[in-house]
XYZ file of C-alpha atoms in Angstrom:
84
model
C -1.836 -37.043 16.831
C -1.082 -39.511 14.090
C 2.495 -39.360 12.835
C 3.303 -41.177 9.652
C 6.430 -40.566 7.520
C 4.524 -40.756 4.236
C 1.930 -38.294 5.491
C 4.539 -35.703 6.483
C 6.428 -36.288 3.218
C 3.225 -35.683 1.264
C 2.597 -32.462 3.159
C 6.138 -31.273 2.462
C 5.745 -32.014 -1.241
C 2.397 -30.215 -1.339
C 3.838 -27.217 0.511
C 6.807 -27.022 -1.852
C 4.489 -27.232 -4.851
C 2.310 -24.442 -3.482
C 5.375 -22.303 -2.748
C 6.751 -22.816 -6.262
C 3.368 -21.989 -7.798
C 3.141 -18.796 -5.725
C 6.656 -17.734 -6.711
C 5.849 -18.307 -10.378
C 2.656 -16.265 -10.068
C 4.487 -13.408 -8.354
C 7.243 -13.563 -10.947
C 4.681 -13.212 -13.712
C 3.279 -10.081 -12.047
C 6.633 -8.327 -12.178
C 6.738 -8.357 -15.965
C 3.972 -5.773 -16.381
C 5.311 -2.448 -17.715
C 4.934 0.725 -15.706
C 2.579 3.370 -17.034
C 4.301 6.512 -18.283
C 2.942 10.018 -17.607
C 1.842 10.617 -21.203
C -0.070 7.315 -21.207
C -2.287 8.320 -18.317
C -4.227 10.861 -20.351
C -7.049 12.467 -18.410
C -6.156 10.702 -15.173
C -3.031 12.862 -14.786
C -5.015 16.106 -14.842
C -5.274 18.031 -11.540
C -9.079 17.975 -11.764
C -9.035 14.204 -11.391
C -7.544 14.336 -7.876
C -9.462 13.264 -4.798
C -9.543 16.739 -3.305
C -10.894 19.647 -5.305
C -9.283 22.410 -3.263
C -5.648 21.895 -2.237
C -5.785 24.560 0.497
C -8.914 23.036 2.006
C -7.344 19.569 1.948
C -4.208 20.852 3.699
C -6.328 22.610 6.327
C -8.402 19.470 6.908
C -5.247 17.384 7.302
C -3.851 19.919 9.768
C -7.008 19.786 11.885
C -7.144 15.980 11.766
C -3.548 15.460 12.822
C -3.849 18.149 15.515
C -6.838 16.363 17.025
C -5.105 12.995 16.819
C -2.013 14.388 18.612
C 0.195 12.985 15.891
C 3.389 14.844 15.100
C 4.815 14.978 11.624
C 1.694 13.630 9.955
C 1.727 16.135 7.129
C 5.359 17.145 7.147
C 5.166 19.823 9.858
C 6.620 19.638 13.330
C 4.800 20.036 16.583
C 2.466 18.125 18.790
C -1.260 17.857 19.209
C -1.901 21.421 20.354
C -2.651 22.682 16.838
C -0.372 25.714 17.171
C 2.055 24.787 14.394
């Protein structure tokens, strides 16, 4: 592998420049204001949720996490037997 001091110096300068540019870009993203509840309009309505029926969604989650043998997936204790 070719080792040259100017080559490694150039790579360091380029890496520093890229790091500074990325930090500036991320810093600019943090200045966006958060959306308040009254600004959401129709998106905050319960009808706009992913699941139409809350009971059905809870039941589906229970079945899924029982089959996957995961404990605590939806905030209930127990193992994969489905007898919670």
